[in-house]
Amino acid sequence: MLDLLSQHHAWIVFFGAFLFGETLIIPAAAVAAQGHFNIFAVAGSAYAGTVISDAMWFMSARPVSRFLDKSARRRASYEQVLGWVSRRFGERPERALLFIKFVYGARLATIVYLSLRRLALKRFVVLNGVGAACWIVVIVTIGWLAGRGVGGLSTGLAKIEYLLPAILVFTLLLKGLITWVSKRAIEK
């Protein structure tokens, strides 16, 4: 069975990310850390599956909106997410795409909301692509670290004095990237 999975792991991860998100990406990255899968194939396939899934949700927003309207509970959850996006981002709600994948349960509602607000597909794809790339790096890293286990970490990563500055640099780079993309979006 592992041979079959190893031969087709990129497709399995692609469809898993497309349908289930991090539920499948983290275990696939953990298996990659143990040497059974290629970690770059896992990350690339997960990225492609996520971005294509999000684009399909974006393009099917009207039917999804009608579905949400049929249930008071779903509509209330949807309204809560939309209120949060509106309060946080005001006139520029598309900025939420840069990190919304990190907020469990808000991804689809935000995508539908942006589509119904007539955000251009090209703009959606660019901003969502940047946000998805950041999310994939974090999710695949979590899965890889889980697969390696604390004892399997290299001595360089096991030392906290190297790990904390790396996290700080990643956070600063992410903040700079978000600021840069936001400024470019405002200029257009």
Coordinates of N, CA, C and O in Angstrom, one line a residue, residues 11-88:
W11 N -0.6 13.4 -6.5 CA -2.0 13.5 -6.8 C -2.9 13.4 -5.6 O -3.9 14.1 -5.5
I12 N -2.5 12.5 -4.7 CA -3.3 12.3 -3.5 C -3.3 13.5 -2.7 O -4.3 14.0 -2.2
V13 N -2.1 14.2 -2.5 CA -2.1 15.4 -1.8 C -2.8 16.5 -2.5 O -3.5 17.3 -1.8
F14 N -2.7 16.6 -3.8 CA -3.5 17.6 -4.6 C -5.0 17.5 -4.3 O -5.6 18.5 -3.9
F15 N -5.5 16.3 -4.5 CA -7.0 16.2 -4.3 C -7.3 16.3 -2.8 O -8.4 16.8 -2.4
G16 N -6.4 15.8 -1.9 CA -6.7 16.0 -0.5 C -6.7 17.4 -0.1 O -7.6 17.9 0.7
A17 N -5.8 18.2 -0.6 CA -5.8 19.7 -0.3 C -7.0 20.3 -0.9 O -7.6 21.2 -0.3
F18 N -7.4 19.9 -2.1 CA -8.5 20.5 -2.8 C -9.8 20.2 -2.0 O -10.7 21.1 -1.8
L19 N -10.0 19.0 -1.4 CA -11.2 18.7 -0.7 C -11.1 18.9 0.8 O -12.1 19.3 1.4
F20 N -10.0 18.6 1.4 CA -9.9 18.6 2.9 C -9.0 19.6 3.5 O -9.0 19.7 4.8
G21 N -8.1 20.2 2.8 CA -7.2 21.2 3.4 C -6.1 20.6 4.2 O -5.6 19.5 3.9
E22 N -5.9 21.2 5.4 CA -4.8 20.8 6.3 C -5.0 19.4 6.9 O -4.1 18.8 7.3
T23 N -6.2 18.9 6.8 CA -6.5 17.6 7.4 C -5.7 16.5 6.7 O -5.2 15.6 7.3
L24 N -5.4 16.7 5.4 CA -4.5 15.7 4.7 C -3.1 16.2 4.5 O -2.2 15.5 4.4
I25 N -2.9 17.6 4.4 CA -1.6 18.1 4.2 C -0.6 17.8 5.3 O 0.5 17.4 5.1
I26 N -1.1 18.0 6.5 CA -0.2 17.8 7.7 C 0.3 16.3 7.8 O 1.5 16.1 7.9
P27 N -0.6 15.3 7.7 CA -0.1 13.9 7.6 C 0.8 13.6 6.5 O 1.8 12.9 6.6
A28 N 0.5 14.2 5.3 CA 1.4 13.9 4.1 C 2.8 14.5 4.4 O 3.8 13.9 4.0
A29 N 2.8 15.7 5.0 CA 4.2 16.3 5.3 C 4.9 15.5 6.3 O 6.1 15.3 6.3
A30 N 4.1 14.9 7.3 CA 4.8 14.0 8.3 C 5.3 12.8 7.7 O 6.5 12.4 8.0
V31 N 4.6 12.2 6.7 CA 5.1 11.0 6.0 C 6.4 11.4 5.2 O 7.3 10.6 5.0
A32 N 6.3 12.6 4.6 CA 7.5 13.1 3.8 C 8.7 13.3 4.7 O 9.8 13.0 4.3
A33 N 8.5 13.7 5.9 CA 9.6 13.9 6.9 C 10.3 12.5 7.2 O 11.4 12.5 7.5
Q34 N 9.5 11.5 7.1 CA 10.1 10.1 7.3 C 10.7 9.5 6.1 O 11.1 8.4 6.1
G35 N 10.7 10.3 5.0 CA 11.4 9.8 3.8 C 10.5 9.1 2.8 O 11.1 8.6 1.8
H36 N 9.2 9.0 3.0 CA 8.4 8.2 2.1 C 7.9 9.0 0.9 O 7.6 8.5 -0.2
F37 N 7.7 10.3 1.1 CA 7.3 11.3 0.1 C 8.3 12.3 -0.1 O 9.1 12.6 0.7
N38 N 8.2 13.0 -1.2 CA 9.1 14.2 -1.5 C 8.4 15.4 -0.9 O 7.2 15.7 -1.3
I39 N 9.0 16.1 0.0 CA 8.4 17.2 0.7 C 8.0 18.4 -0.2 O 7.0 19.0 0.0
F40 N 8.8 18.6 -1.3 CA 8.5 19.6 -2.2 C 7.3 19.3 -3.1 O 6.5 20.2 -3.4
A41 N 7.2 18.0 -3.4 CA 6.0 17.6 -4.1 C 4.7 17.7 -3.3 O 3.7 18.1 -3.7
V42 N 4.9 17.4 -2.0 CA 3.8 17.6 -1.0 C 3.4 19.1 -1.0 O 2.2 19.5 -1.1
A43 N 4.4 20.0 -0.8 CA 4.1 21.4 -0.7 C 3.5 22.0 -2.0 O 2.5 22.7 -2.0
G44 N 4.1 21.6 -3.2 CA 3.6 22.1 -4.4 C 2.2 21.6 -4.8 O 1.3 22.3 -5.2
S45 N 2.0 20.3 -4.5 CA 0.6 19.7 -4.8 C -0.4 20.3 -3.8 O -1.5 20.6 -4.3
A46 N -0.1 20.5 -2.6 CA -1.0 21.1 -1.6 C -1.3 22.6 -2.0 O -2.5 23.0 -1.9
Y47 N -0.3 23.3 -2.5 CA -0.5 24.7 -2.9 C -1.5 24.7 -4.1 O -2.5 25.4 -4.1
A48 N -1.2 23.9 -5.1 CA -2.0 23.9 -6.3 C -3.5 23.5 -6.0 O -4.4 24.1 -6.4
G49 N -3.6 22.4 -5.1 CA -5.0 22.0 -4.8 C -5.7 23.1 -4.0 O -6.9 23.3 -4.2
T50 N -5.1 23.8 -3.1 CA -5.7 24.8 -2.3 C -6.1 26.0 -3.2 O -7.2 26.5 -3.1
V51 N -5.2 26.5 -4.0 CA -5.5 27.6 -4.9 C -6.6 27.3 -5.9 O -7.5 28.2 -6.1
I52 N -6.6 26.2 -6.5 CA -7.6 25.8 -7.5 C -9.0 25.7 -6.7 O -10.0 26.1 -7.2
S53 N -9.0 25.1 -5.6 CA -10.2 24.9 -4.8 C -10.8 26.3 -4.5 O -12.0 26.5 -4.6
D54 N -9.9 27.2 -4.0 CA -10.4 28.5 -3.6 C -10.9 29.3 -4.8 O -12.0 30.0 -4.7
A55 N -10.3 29.1 -6.0 CA -10.8 29.8 -7.2 C -12.2 29.2 -7.6 O -13.0 30.0 -8.0
M56 N -12.3 28.0 -7.4 CA -13.6 27.4 -7.8 C -14.7 27.9 -6.8 O -15.8 28.2 -7.2
W57 N -14.4 28.0 -5.5 CA -15.3 28.5 -4.6 C -15.7 30.0 -4.9 O -16.8 30.4 -4.8
F58 N -14.7 30.7 -5.3 CA -14.9 32.1 -5.7 C -15.8 32.2 -6.8 O -16.7 33.1 -6.9
M59 N -15.6 31.4 -7.8 CA -16.5 31.5 -9.0 C -17.9 30.9 -8.8 O -18.8 31.2 -9.6
S60 N -18.1 30.1 -7.8 CA -19.4 29.6 -7.5 C -20.1 30.2 -6.3 O -20.9 29.6 -5.6
A61 N -19.8 31.5 -6.0 CA -20.2 32.2 -4.9 C -21.8 32.4 -4.8 O -22.4 32.3 -3.8
R62 N -22.4 32.6 -5.9 CA -23.8 32.9 -5.9 C -24.6 31.7 -5.5 O -25.5 31.8 -4.6
P63 N -24.3 30.5 -6.0 CA -25.1 29.3 -5.5 C -24.8 29.0 -4.0 O -25.7 28.6 -3.3
V64 N -23.5 29.2 -3.6 CA -23.2 29.0 -2.2 C -23.9 30.0 -1.3 O -24.4 29.7 -0.3
S65 N -24.0 31.2 -1.8 CA -24.8 32.3 -1.0 C -26.2 31.9 -0.9 O -26.8 32.0 0.2
R66 N -26.8 31.4 -1.9 CA -28.2 30.9 -1.8 C -28.4 29.7 -0.8 O -29.3 29.6 -0.1
F67 N -27.4 28.8 -0.8 CA -27.4 27.7 0.1 C -27.3 28.2 1.5 O -28.0 27.7 2.4
L68 N -26.4 29.2 1.8 CA -26.3 29.7 3.1 C -27.5 30.4 3.6 O -27.9 30.4 4.8
D69 N -28.2 31.0 2.7 CA -29.5 31.7 3.0 C -30.6 30.8 3.5 O -31.5 31.2 4.2
K70 N -30.5 29.5 3.1 CA -31.6 28.6 3.5 C -31.6 28.1 4.9 O -32.6 27.6 5.4
S71 N -30.5 28.3 5.6 CA -30.4 27.8 7.0 C -30.0 29.0 7.9 O -29.0 29.7 7.6
A72 N -30.8 29.2 8.9 CA -30.6 30.3 9.9 C -29.2 30.2 10.6 O -28.5 31.1 10.8
R73 N -28.9 28.9 10.9 CA -27.6 28.7 11.6 C -26.4 29.0 10.7 O -25.5 29.7 11.1
R74 N -26.4 28.5 9.4 CA -25.4 28.8 8.5 C -25.3 30.3 8.2 O -24.2 30.8 8.1
R75 N -26.4 30.9 8.0 CA -26.5 32.3 7.7 C -25.9 33.1 8.9 O -25.1 34.1 8.7
A76 N -26.2 32.7 10.1 CA -25.6 33.4 11.3 C -24.1 33.3 11.4 O -23.4 34.3 11.6
S77 N -23.6 32.1 11.1 CA -22.1 31.9 11.1 C -21.5 32.8 10.0 O -20.5 33.4 10.1
Y78 N -22.1 32.7 8.8 CA -21.6 33.5 7.7 C -21.6 35.0 8.0 O -20.6 35.7 7.7
E79 N -22.7 35.5 8.6 CA -22.8 36.9 8.9 C -21.7 37.3 10.0 O -21.2 38.4 9.9
Q80 N -21.4 36.4 10.9 CA -20.4 36.7 11.9 C -19.1 36.8 11.3 O -18.3 37.8 11.6
V81 N -18.7 35.9 10.4 CA -17.4 36.0 9.7 C -17.4 37.3 8.8 O -16.4 38.1 8.8
L82 N -18.4 37.6 8.1 CA -18.5 38.8 7.3 C -18.3 40.1 8.1 O -17.7 41.0 7.7
G83 N -19.0 40.1 9.3 CA -18.9 41.3 10.2 C -17.4 41.4 10.6 O -16.9 42.6 10.7
W84 N -16.8 40.3 11.0 CA -15.4 40.4 11.4 C -14.5 40.9 10.3 O -13.6 41.8 10.5
V85 N -14.7 40.4 9.0 CA -13.9 40.9 7.9 C -14.1 42.4 7.7 O -13.2 43.2 7.5
S86 N -15.4 42.8 7.7 CA -15.7 44.2 7.5 C -15.1 45.1 8.5 O -14.6 46.2 8.2
R87 N -15.2 44.7 9.8 CA -14.6 45.5 10.9 C -13.1 45.6 10.8 O -12.5 46.6 11.0
R88 N -12.5 44.5 10.4 CA -11.0 44.5 10.4 C -10.4 45.1 9.2 O -9.4 45.8 9.2

